[in-house]
PDB file of C-alpha atoms in Angstrom:
ATOM      1  CA  MET A  98     119.368 111.023 101.845  1.00 56.00           C
ATOM      2  CA  VAL A  99     118.295 107.667 100.457  1.00 63.00           C
ATOM      3  CA  THR A 100     119.923 104.278 101.011  1.00 61.00           C
ATOM      4  CA  LEU A 101     119.266 100.860  99.535  1.00 67.00           C
ATOM      5  CA  SER A 102     119.446  99.020 102.852  1.00 81.00           C
ATOM      6  CA  ALA A 103     117.978  99.295 106.346  1.00 90.00           C
ATOM      7  CA  VAL A 104     119.502 102.149 108.334  1.00 93.00           C
ATOM      8  CA  ASN A 105     120.211 100.995 111.894  1.00 94.00           C
ATOM      9  CA  SER A 106     121.794 104.114 113.391  1.00 96.00           C
ATOM     10  CA  VAL A 107     122.360 107.808 112.631  1.00 97.00           C
ATOM     11  CA  SER A 108     124.206 110.639 114.355  1.00 98.00           C
ATOM     12  CA  PHE A 109     125.006 114.304 113.652  1.00 98.00           C
ATOM     13  CA  SER A 110     128.570 115.612 113.592  1.00 98.00           C
ATOM     14  CA  PRO A 111     129.301 118.131 116.380  1.00 98.00           C
ATOM     15  CA  ASP A 112     129.141 121.044 113.894  1.00 98.00           C
ATOM     16  CA  GLY A 113     125.919 119.759 112.299  1.00 98.00           C
ATOM     17  CA  LYS A 114     127.408 119.714 108.785  1.00 98.00           C
ATOM     18  CA  TYR A 115     127.359 115.922 108.468  1.00 98.00           C
ATOM     19  CA  VAL A 116     125.319 112.875 109.414  1.00 98.00           C
ATOM     20  CA  VAL A 117     126.829 109.410 109.789  1.00 98.00           C
ATOM     21  CA  SER A 118     124.707 106.317 109.164  1.00 97.00           C
ATOM     22  CA  GLY A 119     125.233 102.625 109.843  1.00 96.00           C
ATOM     23  CA  SER A 120     123.358 100.138 107.687  1.00 94.00           C
ATOM     24  CA  GLY A 121     122.396  96.546 107.088  1.00 90.00           C
ATOM     25  CA  ASP A 122     124.554  96.576 103.951  1.00 91.00           C
ATOM     26  CA  LYS A 123     127.663  96.523 106.225  1.00 91.00           C
ATOM     27  CA  SER A 124     128.522 100.146 105.423  1.00 93.00           C
ATOM     28  CA  VAL A 125     129.127 103.350 107.300  1.00 96.00           C
ATOM     29  CA  LYS A 126     128.280 106.460 105.286  1.00 97.00           C
ATOM     30  CA  ILE A 127     128.973 110.119 105.978  1.00 98.00           C
ATOM     31  CA  TRP A 128     126.404 112.460 104.424  1.00 98.00           C
ATOM     32  CA  SER A 129     126.435 116.215 103.839  1.00 98.00           C
ATOM     33  CA  THR A 130     123.448 117.820 105.571  1.00 98.00           C
ATOM     34  CA  GLU A 131     123.578 120.636 103.004  1.00 97.00           C
ATOM     35  CA  SER A 132     123.477 118.547  99.819  1.00 96.00           C
ATOM     36  CA  GLY A 133     122.080 115.255 101.144  1.00 95.00           C
ATOM     37  CA  GLU A 134     124.822 113.421  99.245  1.00 96.00           C
ATOM     38  CA  VAL A 135     127.212 110.760 100.544  1.00 96.00           C
ATOM     39  CA  VAL A 136     130.644 112.361 100.971  1.00 97.00           C
ATOM     40  CA  ARG A 137     132.419 109.252 102.241  1.00 96.00           C
ATOM     41  CA  ARG A 138     131.594 105.541 102.361  1.00 95.00           C
ATOM     42  CA  LEU A 139     133.510 103.537 104.970  1.00 95.00           C
ATOM     43  CA  ASN A 140     133.813  99.852 104.132  1.00 92.00           C
ATOM     44  CA  GLY A 141     135.375  97.229 106.351  1.00 90.00           C
ATOM     45  CA  HIS A 142     132.669  95.581 108.420  1.00 90.00           C
ATOM     46  CA  THR A 143     131.563  92.111 107.368  1.00 86.00           C
ATOM     47  CA  SER A 144     128.196  92.265 109.108  1.00 87.00           C
ATOM     48  CA  ASP A 145     125.375  94.745 109.792  1.00 92.00           C
ATOM     49  CA  VAL A 146     126.487  98.079 111.240  1.00 93.00           C
ATOM     50  CA  ASN A 147     124.219  98.574 114.252  1.00 94.00           C
ATOM     51  CA  SER A 148     125.519 101.775 115.816  1.00 96.00           C
ATOM     52  CA  VAL A 149     127.538 104.835 114.787  1.00 98.00           C
ATOM     53  CA  SER A 150     128.639 108.055 116.452  1.00 98.00           C
ATOM     54  CA  PHE A 151     130.969 110.994 115.809  1.00 98.00           C
ATOM     55  CA  SER A 152     133.843 111.847 118.139  1.00 98.00           C
ATOM     56  CA  PRO A 153     133.489 115.117 120.087  1.00 98.00           C
ATOM     57  CA  ASP A 154     135.896 116.883 117.686  1.00 98.00           C
ATOM     58  CA  GLY A 155     134.208 115.418 114.583  1.00 98.00           C
ATOM     59  CA  LYS A 156     137.475 113.947 113.266  1.00 98.00           C
ATOM     60  CA  TYR A 157     136.481 110.322 113.876  1.00 98.00           C
ATOM     61  CA  VAL A 158     133.491 108.010 113.679  1.00 98.00           C
ATOM     62  CA  VAL A 159     133.006 104.907 115.822  1.00 97.00           C
ATOM     63  CA  SER A 160     130.932 101.990 114.545  1.00 96.00           C
ATOM     64  CA  GLY A 161     129.722  98.723 116.034  1.00 94.00           C
ATOM     65  CA  SER A 162     128.635  95.668 114.070  1.00 91.00           C
ATOM     66  CA  GLY A 163     127.408  92.109 114.187  1.00 89.00           C
ATOM     67  CA  SER A 164     124.264  90.081 113.656  1.00 79.00           C
ATOM     68  CA  GLY A 165     122.683  87.152 115.370  1.00 58.00           C
ATOM     69  CA  TYR A 166     119.402  86.153 113.746  1.00 49.00           C
ATOM     70  CA  ARG A 167     118.072  85.950 110.237  1.00 43.00           C
ATOM     71  CA  TYR A 168     114.576  87.161 109.543  1.00 45.00           C
ATOM     72  CA  ASP A 169     113.455  83.530 109.327  1.00 48.00           C
ATOM     73  CA  GLY A 170     114.479  83.083 112.990  1.00 51.00           C
ATOM     74  CA  ASN A 171     117.431  80.768 112.390  1.00 52.00           C
ATOM     75  CA  PHE A 172     120.595  81.553 114.289  1.00 52.00           C
ATOM     76  CA  LYS A 173     123.374  83.021 112.209  1.00 51.00           C
ATOM     77  CA  HIS A 174     126.819  83.413 113.737  1.00 52.00           C
ATOM     78  CA  SER A 175     128.694  86.582 112.883  1.00 52.00           C
ATOM     79  CA  SER A 176     132.437  86.829 113.327  1.00 64.00           C
ATOM     80  CA  ASP A 177     132.342  90.625 112.921  1.00 76.00           C
ATOM     81  CA  ASN A 178     131.249  91.639 116.386  1.00 85.00           C
ATOM     82  CA  SER A 179     133.660  94.530 116.151  1.00 87.00           C
ATOM     83  CA  VAL A 180     134.108  98.135 117.160  1.00 92.00           C
ATOM     84  CA  LYS A 181     135.977 100.327 114.679  1.00 94.00           C
ATOM     85  CA  ILE A 182     137.173 103.932 114.758  1.00 96.00           C
ATOM     86  CA  TRP A 183     137.450 105.602 111.360  1.00 96.00           C
ATOM     87  CA  SER A 184     139.182 108.814 110.293  1.00 96.00           C
ATOM     88  CA  THR A 185     136.556 111.061 108.707  1.00 96.00           C
ATOM     89  CA  GLU A 186     139.293 112.668 106.595  1.00 95.00           C
ATOM     90  CA  SER A 187     140.987 109.564 105.146  1.00 96.00           C
ATOM     91  CA  GLY A 188     138.196 106.999 105.552  1.00 95.00           C
ATOM     92  CA  GLU A 189     140.701 104.551 107.044  1.00 95.00           C
ATOM     93  CA  VAL A 190     140.236 102.441 110.182  1.00 94.00           C
ATOM     94  CA  VAL A 191     142.523 103.843 112.889  1.00 93.00           C
ATOM     95  CA  ARG A 192     141.509 101.470 115.720  1.00 91.00           C
ATOM     96  CA  ALA A 193     139.569  98.195 115.835  1.00 89.00           C
ATOM     97  CA  TRP A 194     138.555  95.901 118.677  1.00 88.00           C
ATOM     98  CA  ASN A 195     137.000  92.420 118.736  1.00 86.00           C
ATOM     99  CA  GLY A 196     136.178  91.784 122.388  1.00 83.00           C
ATOM    100  CA  HIS A 197     132.485  90.944 122.180  1.00 86.00           C
ATOM    101  CA  ILE A 198     131.105  87.444 121.657  1.00 86.00           C
ATOM    102  CA  PHE A 199     127.860  88.620 120.019  1.00 88.00           C
ATOM    103  CA  ALA A 200     126.719  91.637 118.010  1.00 90.00           C
ATOM    104  CA  VAL A 201     127.754  95.119 119.109  1.00 91.00           C
ATOM    105  CA  MET A 202     124.490  97.045 119.399  1.00 92.00           C
ATOM    106  CA  SER A 203     125.593 100.450 120.697  1.00 94.00           C
ATOM    107  CA  VAL A 204     128.762 102.585 120.638  1.00 96.00           C
ATOM    108  CA  SER A 205     129.677 106.067 121.826  1.00 97.00           C
ATOM    109  CA  PHE A 206     132.712 108.264 122.490  1.00 97.00           C
ATOM    110  CA  SER A 207     133.378 109.750 125.918  1.00 97.00           C
ATOM    111  CA  PRO A 208     133.060 113.569 126.080  1.00 98.00           C
ATOM    112  CA  ASP A 209     136.872 113.957 125.968  1.00 97.00           C
ATOM    113  CA  GLY A 210     137.294 111.414 123.126  1.00 96.00           C
ATOM    114  CA  LYS A 211     139.744 109.288 125.143  1.00 95.00           C
ATOM    115  CA  TYR A 212     137.389 106.321 125.436  1.00 95.00           C
ATOM    116  CA  VAL A 213     134.768 104.440 123.469  1.00 96.00           C
ATOM    117  CA  VAL A 214     132.020 102.455 125.172  1.00 96.00           C
ATOM    118  CA  SER A 215     130.305  99.513 123.488  1.00 95.00           C
ATOM    119  CA  GLY A 216     127.280  97.448 124.441  1.00 92.00           C
ATOM    120  CA  SER A 217     126.573  93.998 123.040  1.00 90.00           C
ATOM    121  CA  ASP A 218     123.993  91.238 122.719  1.00 87.00           C
ATOM    122  CA  ASP A 219     126.432  89.214 124.856  1.00 86.00           C
ATOM    123  CA  GLU A 220     125.085  91.238 127.822  1.00 89.00           C
ATOM    124  CA  SER A 221     128.340  93.137 128.323  1.00 90.00           C
ATOM    125  CA  VAL A 222     129.463  96.749 128.263  1.00 93.00           C
ATOM    126  CA  LYS A 223     133.105  97.423 127.447  1.00 92.00           C
ATOM    127  CA  ILE A 224     135.140 100.613 127.691  1.00 94.00           C
ATOM    128  CA  TRP A 225     138.046 100.949 125.252  1.00 92.00           C
ATOM    129  CA  SER A 226     140.962 103.376 125.441  1.00 92.00           C
ATOM    130  CA  THR A 227     141.430 105.268 122.178  1.00 91.00           C
ATOM    131  CA  LEU A 228     144.965 106.213 123.245  1.00 86.00           C
ATOM    132  CA  LYS A 229     146.404 102.701 123.653  1.00 73.00           C
ATOM    133  CA  VAL A 230     147.292 100.503 120.692  1.00 64.00           C
ATOM    134  CA  GLY A 231     145.988  96.941 120.585  1.00 57.00           C
ATOM    135  CA  LYS A 232     143.330  95.342 122.751  1.00 57.00           C
ATOM    136  CA  SER A 233     142.809  98.043 125.329  1.00 63.00           C
ATOM    137  CA  CYS A 234     139.622  97.233 127.171  1.00 62.00           C
ATOM    138  CA  VAL A 235     139.474  99.090 130.468  1.00 61.00           C
ATOM    139  CA  PRO A 236     138.734  96.684 133.348  1.00 56.00           C
TER     140      PRO A 236
END
């Protein structure tokens, strides 16, 4: 498994057949652990993908993105401080949230798949309902 950009996050699928990666090239990729080949490329973020994780049933992937600083130390604002849920079958975004002010650095599904938690450089942790449509941050 070789990429052409920095890999920021990786996670195994629950059955171990796939690995998901999030990269500095703004992509989420799903790889076959058997062949080492990319089986699906998920495009839609407009900034670095910092964190990825499979849902407990393996049918979805959650990703978090955003960036704050260039390597030269100058501040760079990113408008894509988003959390997205993708269908592993279709490759389409099925849910997306934009509640963080700065980069989303970590994401994970709850054990039952009903929630996603995200942590950000804005010093906040948010819990999102995967069952509600729209902005569904749990207070």
